[in-house]
CSV table of C-alpha atoms in Angstrom, one decimal:
chain,number,residue,atom,x,y,z
A,1,MET,CA,56.0,208.2,-108.8
A,2,ALA,CA,59.2,208.7,-110.9
A,3,GLN,CA,61.3,209.1,-107.7
A,4,ARG,CA,59.9,205.8,-106.4
A,5,ALA,CA,60.6,204.1,-109.6
A,6,GLY,CA,64.2,205.4,-109.6
A,7,GLY,CA,64.7,204.2,-106.0
A,8,ALA,CA,63.8,200.5,-106.6
A,9,PRO,CA,66.8,199.7,-108.7
A,10,ALA,CA,69.1,201.4,-106.2
A,11,GLU,CA,67.7,199.4,-103.4
A,12,ARG,CA,67.9,196.2,-105.4
A,13,ALA,CA,71.5,197.0,-106.3
A,14,ALA,CA,72.4,197.7,-102.7
A,15,GLU,CA,70.8,194.4,-101.6
A,16,LEU,CA,72.7,192.6,-104.3
A,17,ARG,CA,76.0,194.2,-103.3
A,18,ASN,CA,75.5,193.1,-99.7
A,19,LYS,CA,74.8,189.5,-100.9
A,20,LEU,CA,77.9,189.6,-103.0
A,21,VAL,CA,80.0,190.9,-100.1
A,22,ASP,CA,78.7,188.1,-97.9
A,23,GLN,CA,79.5,185.6,-100.7
A,24,CYS,CA,83.0,187.1,-101.0
A,25,GLU,CA,83.5,186.7,-97.2
A,26,ARG,CA,82.2,183.1,-97.3
A,27,LEU,CA,84.6,182.4,-100.3
A,28,GLN,CA,87.4,184.0,-98.4
A,29,LEU,CA,86.7,181.9,-95.3
A,30,GLN,CA,86.3,178.7,-97.5
A,31,SER,CA,89.6,179.5,-99.2
A,32,ALA,CA,91.2,180.0,-95.8
A,33,ALA,CA,89.9,176.7,-94.5
A,34,ILE,CA,91.1,174.9,-97.6
A,35,ALA,CA,94.5,176.6,-97.4
A,36,LYS,CA,94.8,175.7,-93.7
A,37,HIS,CA,93.7,172.1,-94.6
A,38,MET,CA,96.4,171.9,-97.2
A,39,ALA,CA,99.0,173.6,-95.0
A,40,GLU,CA,98.4,171.8,-91.8
A,41,VAL,CA,95.9,168.8,-92.0
A,42,LEU,CA,97.2,167.1,-95.1
A,43,PRO,CA,100.9,167.2,-94.1
A,44,ALA,CA,99.9,165.9,-90.6
A,45,LYS,CA,97.8,163.2,-92.3
A,46,SER,CA,100.7,162.3,-94.5
A,47,GLN,CA,103.0,162.0,-91.5
A,48,SER,CA,100.4,160.0,-89.7
A,49,VAL,CA,100.0,157.6,-92.6
A,50,LEU,CA,103.8,157.2,-92.8
A,51,THR,CA,104.0,156.5,-89.1
A,52,ALA,CA,101.1,154.1,-89.2
A,53,ALA,CA,102.4,152.3,-92.3
A,54,ASN,CA,105.9,151.9,-90.7
A,55,GLY,CA,104.2,150.6,-87.5
A,56,ALA,CA,102.2,148.1,-89.6
A,57,ARG,CA,105.3,146.9,-91.4
A,58,GLU,CA,107.1,146.5,-88.2
A,59,LEU,CA,104.2,144.6,-86.7
A,60,VAL,CA,104.0,142.2,-89.7
A,61,ILE,CA,107.8,141.7,-89.6
A,62,GLN,CA,107.8,141.1,-85.8
A,63,ARG,CA,104.9,138.7,-85.9
A,64,LEU,CA,106.3,136.7,-88.8
A,65,MET,CA,109.7,136.6,-87.2
A,66,PHE,CA,108.1,135.3,-84.0
A,67,VAL,CA,106.1,132.7,-86.0
A,68,GLY,CA,109.2,131.8,-87.9
A,69,LYS,CA,111.2,131.4,-84.7
A,70,VAL,CA,108.4,129.2,-83.2
A,71,CYS,CA,108.4,127.2,-86.5
A,72,GLU,CA,112.1,126.8,-86.4
A,73,ASN,CA,112.0,125.5,-82.8
A,74,GLU,CA,109.2,123.2,-83.6
A,75,GLU,CA,111.0,121.9,-86.7
A,76,GLN,CA,114.1,121.3,-84.7
A,77,ARG,CA,112.1,119.5,-82.0
A,78,LEU,CA,110.3,117.3,-84.5
A,79,LEU,CA,113.4,116.4,-86.5
A,80,GLU,CA,115.1,115.5,-83.3
A,81,ASN,CA,112.1,113.3,-82.5
A,82,VAL,CA,112.4,111.7,-85.9
A,83,HIS,CA,116.1,111.1,-85.5
A,84,ALA,CA,115.6,109.6,-82.0
A,85,GLU,CA,112.8,107.3,-83.2
A,86,GLU,CA,115.0,106.2,-86.2
A,87,GLU,CA,117.9,105.4,-83.9
A,88,ARG,CA,115.6,103.6,-81.5
A,89,VAL,CA,114.2,101.4,-84.3
A,90,HIS,CA,117.7,100.7,-85.8
A,91,GLN,CA,118.9,99.8,-82.3
A,92,SER,CA,116.0,97.4,-81.9
A,93,ILE,CA,116.8,95.8,-85.2
A,94,LEU,CA,120.5,95.4,-84.3
A,95,THR,CA,119.5,93.9,-80.9
A,96,GLN,CA,117.1,91.5,-82.8
A,97,GLN,CA,119.9,90.6,-85.3
A,98,ALA,CA,122.3,89.9,-82.5
A,99,HIS,CA,119.7,87.8,-80.6
A,100,TRP,CA,118.7,85.8,-83.6
A,101,THR,CA,122.3,85.3,-84.8
A,102,GLU,CA,123.1,83.8,-81.4
A,103,ALA,CA,120.0,81.7,-81.6
A,104,LEU,CA,121.0,80.4,-85.1
A,105,GLN,CA,124.4,79.5,-83.8
A,106,LYS,CA,123.0,77.6,-80.9
A,107,LEU,CA,120.5,75.8,-83.2
A,108,ASP,CA,123.3,75.0,-85.8
A,109,ALA,CA,125.6,73.7,-83.0
A,110,LEU,CA,122.7,71.5,-81.6
A,111,ARG,CA,121.9,70.2,-85.0
A,112,THR,CA,125.5,69.3,-85.7
A,113,TYR,CA,125.7,67.6,-82.3
A,114,LEU,CA,122.5,65.6,-82.9
A,115,VAL,CA,123.7,64.5,-86.4
A,116,ASP,CA,127.0,63.4,-84.8
A,117,MET,CA,125.2,61.4,-82.2
A,118,ILE,CA,123.0,59.7,-84.8
A,119,THR,CA,125.9,59.0,-87.1
A,120,ASN,CA,128.7,57.9,-84.6
A,121,LEU,CA,126.9,56.2,-81.7
A,122,ASP,CA,125.6,52.6,-81.7
A,123,ASP,CA,122.3,51.8,-80.1
A,124,GLN,CA,123.8,51.3,-76.6
A,125,GLY,CA,125.8,54.5,-76.8
A,126,LEU,CA,122.7,56.4,-78.0
A,127,VAL,CA,120.7,55.1,-75.1
A,128,ARG,CA,123.4,55.9,-72.6
A,129,ALA,CA,123.6,59.5,-74.1
A,130,GLU,CA,119.8,60.0,-74.0
A,131,LYS,CA,119.9,62.2,-70.9
A,132,GLU,CA,122.6,64.4,-72.3
A,133,ILE,CA,120.9,64.6,-75.6
A,134,PHE,CA,117.6,65.8,-74.2
A,135,GLU,CA,119.3,68.3,-71.8
A,136,ARG,CA,120.9,69.9,-74.8
A,137,THR,CA,117.8,69.8,-76.9
A,138,GLU,CA,116.0,71.8,-74.2
A,139,VAL,CA,118.0,74.8,-75.4
A,140,ALA,CA,116.1,74.7,-78.7
A,141,GLU,CA,112.8,74.5,-76.9
A,142,GLY,CA,113.7,77.8,-75.2
A,143,ILE,CA,114.3,79.6,-78.5
A,144,LEU,CA,110.9,80.9,-79.7
A,145,GLU,CA,110.1,81.7,-83.3
A,146,PRO,CA,110.3,85.4,-84.4
A,147,GLN,CA,107.1,87.4,-83.8
A,148,GLU,CA,106.0,90.7,-85.3
A,149,SER,CA,107.0,93.5,-82.9
A,150,ALA,CA,105.9,97.2,-82.8
A,151,LYS,CA,109.5,98.0,-81.6
A,152,LEU,CA,110.7,97.2,-85.1
A,153,ASN,CA,108.4,99.8,-86.7
A,154,PHE,CA,108.8,103.5,-87.1
A,155,ASN,CA,106.3,105.3,-84.9
A,156,GLN,CA,104.7,108.1,-86.9
A,157,GLN,CA,103.4,109.6,-83.6
A,158,CYS,CA,106.8,111.1,-83.1
A,159,VAL,CA,105.9,113.8,-85.6
A,160,GLN,CA,102.5,114.6,-84.2
A,161,SER,CA,102.4,118.3,-83.3
A,162,PRO,CA,99.2,120.3,-82.6
A,163,LEU,CA,101.0,123.5,-83.5
A,164,LEU,CA,102.2,122.2,-86.8
A,165,HIS,CA,98.8,120.7,-87.5
A,166,ARG,CA,97.0,124.0,-86.9
A,167,LEU,CA,99.6,126.0,-88.9
A,168,TRP,CA,99.4,123.5,-91.8
A,169,ALA,CA,95.6,123.5,-91.9
A,170,SER,CA,95.4,127.3,-91.7
A,171,ALA,CA,98.0,127.6,-94.6
A,172,VAL,CA,96.1,125.1,-96.7
A,173,LEU,CA,92.7,126.6,-96.1
A,174,SER,CA,94.0,130.1,-96.9
A,175,CYS,CA,95.4,128.9,-100.2
A,176,ILE,CA,92.3,126.9,-101.2
A,177,THR,CA,89.8,129.7,-101.7
A,178,GLY,CA,86.1,128.9,-102.0
A,179,SER,CA,84.7,125.5,-102.8
A,180,GLN,CA,85.9,123.2,-105.5
A,181,GLU,CA,83.4,122.7,-108.3
A,182,ILE,CA,81.3,120.0,-106.7
A,183,HIS,CA,77.8,119.0,-107.7
A,184,ILE,CA,75.4,116.5,-106.1
A,185,ASP,CA,74.6,113.4,-108.1
A,186,GLU,CA,70.8,113.4,-108.8
A,187,LYS,CA,70.8,109.7,-109.2
A,188,THR,CA,71.9,109.2,-105.6
A,189,VAL,CA,69.5,111.6,-103.9
A,190,SER,CA,67.1,110.0,-101.3
A,191,PRO,CA,63.4,110.3,-101.9
A,192,HIS,CA,63.3,112.4,-98.7
A,193,LEU,CA,65.4,115.1,-100.4
A,194,SER,CA,64.9,117.4,-103.2
A,195,LEU,CA,67.8,118.8,-105.3
A,196,SER,CA,68.0,122.3,-106.6
A,197,GLU,CA,68.4,123.0,-110.4
A,198,ASP,CA,72.1,124.0,-109.9
A,199,LYS,CA,72.8,120.7,-108.1
A,200,LYS,CA,74.0,122.5,-105.0
A,201,THR,CA,71.1,122.5,-102.4
A,202,LEU,CA,69.5,119.6,-100.7
A,203,THR,CA,66.1,120.2,-99.0
A,204,PHE,CA,64.5,117.7,-96.6
A,205,SER,CA,60.9,116.5,-96.7
A,206,PRO,CA,59.3,114.0,-94.3
A,207,LYS,CA,57.3,112.7,-97.2
A,208,LYS,CA,59.0,110.6,-99.8
A,209,ALA,CA,59.0,111.9,-103.3
A,210,LYS,CA,58.0,109.7,-106.2
A,211,LEU,CA,61.4,108.8,-107.6
A,212,ASP,CA,62.8,105.7,-109.3
A,213,LEU,CA,63.7,103.7,-106.2
A,214,ASP,CA,65.0,100.9,-108.4
A,215,CYS,CA,67.9,103.0,-109.5
A,216,PRO,CA,70.9,101.2,-108.0
A,217,ASP,CA,72.7,104.4,-107.1
A,218,ARG,CA,69.8,105.9,-105.1
A,219,PHE,CA,69.6,105.8,-101.3
A,220,ASP,CA,66.1,104.5,-100.6
A,221,HIS,CA,65.8,105.1,-96.8
A,222,TRP,CA,68.3,107.4,-95.2
A,223,PRO,CA,68.3,111.0,-96.4
A,224,ASN,CA,71.7,110.8,-98.1
A,225,ALA,CA,73.3,111.9,-101.4
A,226,LEU,CA,76.7,111.7,-103.0
A,227,ALA,CA,78.6,114.1,-105.2
A,228,THR,CA,79.1,113.3,-108.9
A,229,ALA,CA,82.9,112.8,-108.7
A,230,ALA,CA,85.3,111.1,-106.4
A,231,PHE,CA,88.9,112.1,-105.3
A,232,GLN,CA,91.8,109.8,-105.0
A,233,THR,CA,94.9,111.9,-104.8
A,234,GLY,CA,96.0,115.4,-103.6
A,235,LEU,CA,94.3,118.0,-101.4
A,236,HIS,CA,90.6,118.8,-101.8
A,237,ALA,CA,88.4,121.2,-99.9
A,238,TRP,CA,84.8,122.3,-100.1
A,239,LYS,CA,82.3,124.3,-98.0
A,240,ILE,CA,78.7,123.7,-97.1
A,241,SER,CA,76.2,126.3,-95.7
A,242,VAL,CA,74.4,124.7,-92.8
A,243,GLU,CA,72.9,127.7,-91.1
A,244,LYS,CA,69.3,126.7,-92.0
A,245,SER,CA,69.6,123.1,-90.6
A,246,CYS,CA,70.0,121.6,-87.2
A,247,ALA,CA,70.2,118.0,-88.4
A,248,TYR,CA,72.8,117.1,-91.0
A,249,LYS,CA,75.9,115.0,-91.8
A,250,LEU,CA,78.8,116.0,-94.0
A,251,GLY,CA,81.9,114.2,-95.0
A,252,VAL,CA,83.3,111.5,-97.3
A,253,CYS,CA,82.6,107.9,-98.2
A,254,TYR,CA,83.7,105.1,-100.5
A,255,GLY,CA,81.7,104.5,-103.6
A,256,SER,CA,81.0,101.0,-102.3
A,257,LEU,CA,78.7,102.3,-99.6
A,258,PRO,CA,75.4,100.4,-100.0
A,259,ARG,CA,72.4,102.4,-101.0
A,260,LYS,CA,69.4,100.2,-100.1
A,261,GLY,CA,67.8,99.5,-96.7
A,262,SER,CA,67.9,101.0,-93.2
A,263,GLY,CA,70.8,99.1,-91.8
A,264,ASN,CA,74.0,100.6,-90.4
A,265,GLU,CA,75.9,99.5,-93.5
A,266,VAL,CA,74.0,102.4,-95.3
A,267,ARG,CA,73.8,104.8,-92.4
A,268,LEU,CA,76.5,107.5,-92.6
A,269,GLY,CA,79.2,107.2,-89.9
A,270,PHE,CA,78.0,103.8,-88.7
A,271,ASN,CA,80.2,101.7,-91.0
A,272,ALA,CA,83.8,101.5,-92.1
A,273,ALA,CA,83.1,103.1,-95.5
A,274,SER,CA,82.1,106.6,-94.3
A,275,TRP,CA,83.5,109.5,-92.3
A,276,VAL,CA,81.2,112.3,-91.3
A,277,PHE,CA,80.7,115.4,-89.1
A,278,SER,CA,77.2,115.2,-87.7
A,279,ARG,CA,74.8,117.7,-86.0
A,280,TYR,CA,71.6,116.7,-84.3
A,281,ASP,CA,70.0,119.7,-82.5
A,282,LYS,CA,72.7,121.0,-80.2
A,283,GLU,CA,74.8,117.8,-80.4
A,284,PHE,CA,77.9,117.8,-82.7
A,285,ARG,CA,79.9,114.5,-83.3
A,286,PHE,CA,82.4,112.9,-85.6
A,287,LEU,CA,81.1,109.5,-86.8
A,288,HIS,CA,83.0,106.6,-88.2
A,289,ALA,CA,82.5,102.8,-87.9
A,290,GLY,CA,79.7,103.3,-85.4
A,291,GLN,CA,82.0,105.0,-82.9
A,292,PRO,CA,80.8,108.5,-82.2
A,293,GLN,CA,83.2,111.1,-80.9
A,294,PRO,CA,81.7,114.2,-79.3
A,295,VAL,CA,82.8,117.6,-80.6
A,296,GLU,CA,82.4,120.6,-78.2
A,297,LEU,CA,81.5,123.8,-80.0
A,298,ILE,CA,80.8,127.2,-78.4
A,299,LYS,CA,78.5,128.2,-81.3
A,300,SER,CA,76.9,126.5,-84.3
A,301,PRO,CA,78.9,127.2,-87.5
A,302,ALA,CA,77.1,128.9,-90.4
A,303,GLU,CA,79.3,127.0,-92.8
A,304,ILE,CA,81.5,123.9,-92.5
A,305,GLY,CA,84.5,123.1,-94.6
A,306,VAL,CA,85.7,119.6,-95.4
A,307,LEU,CA,89.4,119.1,-96.2
A,308,VAL,CA,90.8,115.8,-97.5
A,309,ASP,CA,94.5,115.1,-97.7
A,310,PHE,CA,95.2,111.8,-99.4
A,311,ALA,CA,99.0,112.0,-98.9
A,312,GLY,CA,98.7,112.7,-95.2
A,313,GLY,CA,95.8,110.3,-94.8
A,314,GLU,CA,93.5,112.8,-93.1
A,315,VAL,CA,90.0,114.2,-93.3
A,316,LEU,CA,89.5,117.5,-91.5
A,317,PHE,CA,86.4,119.6,-90.7
A,318,TYR,CA,86.8,123.3,-90.1
A,319,ASP,CA,85.0,126.6,-89.7
A,320,PRO,CA,85.8,128.7,-92.8
A,321,ASP,CA,85.0,132.0,-90.9
A,322,SER,CA,87.8,131.5,-88.4
A,323,CYS,CA,89.8,128.6,-90.0
A,324,ALA,CA,89.3,126.8,-86.7
A,325,ILE,CA,89.6,123.1,-86.9
A,326,LEU,CA,86.4,121.4,-85.6
A,327,PHE,CA,87.7,117.8,-85.9
A,328,SER,CA,90.4,115.9,-87.7
A,329,HIS,CA,90.7,112.1,-88.3
A,330,ARG,CA,93.7,110.2,-89.7
A,331,GLU,CA,93.0,107.2,-92.0
A,332,THR,CA,94.8,105.4,-94.8
A,333,PHE,CA,92.2,105.6,-97.5
A,334,ALA,CA,92.0,102.4,-99.6
A,335,ALA,CA,89.7,103.7,-102.4
A,336,PRO,CA,88.5,107.0,-104.0
A,337,LEU,CA,86.4,109.2,-101.8
A,338,TYR,CA,83.1,110.8,-102.6
A,339,PRO,CA,81.8,113.9,-100.8
A,340,VAL,CA,78.6,112.8,-99.0
A,341,PHE,CA,75.7,114.7,-97.5
A,342,ALA,CA,72.7,114.0,-95.4
A,343,VAL,CA,70.0,116.4,-94.1
A,344,ALA,CA,67.0,115.8,-91.9
A,345,HIS,CA,65.9,119.3,-91.2
A,346,HIS,CA,65.4,122.2,-93.7
A,347,SER,CA,68.3,122.5,-96.2
A,348,ILE,CA,72.1,122.6,-96.7
A,349,SER,CA,73.9,124.0,-99.7
A,350,LEU,CA,77.3,123.8,-101.3
A,351,VAL,CA,79.1,127.2,-101.2
A,352,GLN,CA,81.1,128.5,-104.2
């Protein structure tokens, strides 16, 4: 019994020694792997990162140099167009000046001749000179009065450039991050719409809510709503989430847009006071003054951005995910513009 009791600790110690040896071997292998990682992998990674970073820098430089060269060429082309158009208009003005100077000289000479006839001829002489007088006055009849001519105006189309337009829009959209702080005006909300507490989401309902329809600011028929504040200078952009709706309108309008009734004067895009991007099911259109323009899209945007440039006289609709321009429209805006919304299916939300 004593021999067995003495053998148990020895066996336990031997087992423990074996485990410790195994552990030492594992630690040695682990240390070797770490040493190899430090000696081989990390330096290789460091070199790989250096190579990749240099390649990335070169790619950025090459692409920006290419874009810069394209921009330089486009700048030169457009400035040459401006110069040519300026010269054309100046030449037209000089031609007009020469023409009307000659016309004035003819009219002055004729007037002097007629005054001389009236002053110096007696009745018989005046009668005898009648044929000559009327032959000379026919010259005046051939001189028409000046008319407004497009040839005398600078044509802004000479600076239209799809390339510049896309680059400009992309640059603006990359600088204007997120939505501006826009809230929907509760007083304007149609009874077919409900407004969220944060004043950002409009939800459509086929049943009219019990609202104060006598409020002069409220739309009482079409499912429209306006923002609380208008813009009248500068650049402005905001985004709207539309992924839940397949029937909506987004854009801008004058504050003078009527609010009551079902006529086209209230319907967004069917009057001269509103400019909107519209979706109905799978049909996308730009609407203004009752003249719809179809917009062909490969997929339905989850969000739509609206960009207003007062100085450039433009309202532009874009896909914020790709910065792709969906539609742009040029207009000389005559009054402050309100962001305007309409929804006839589910809901749309302003995005911050």
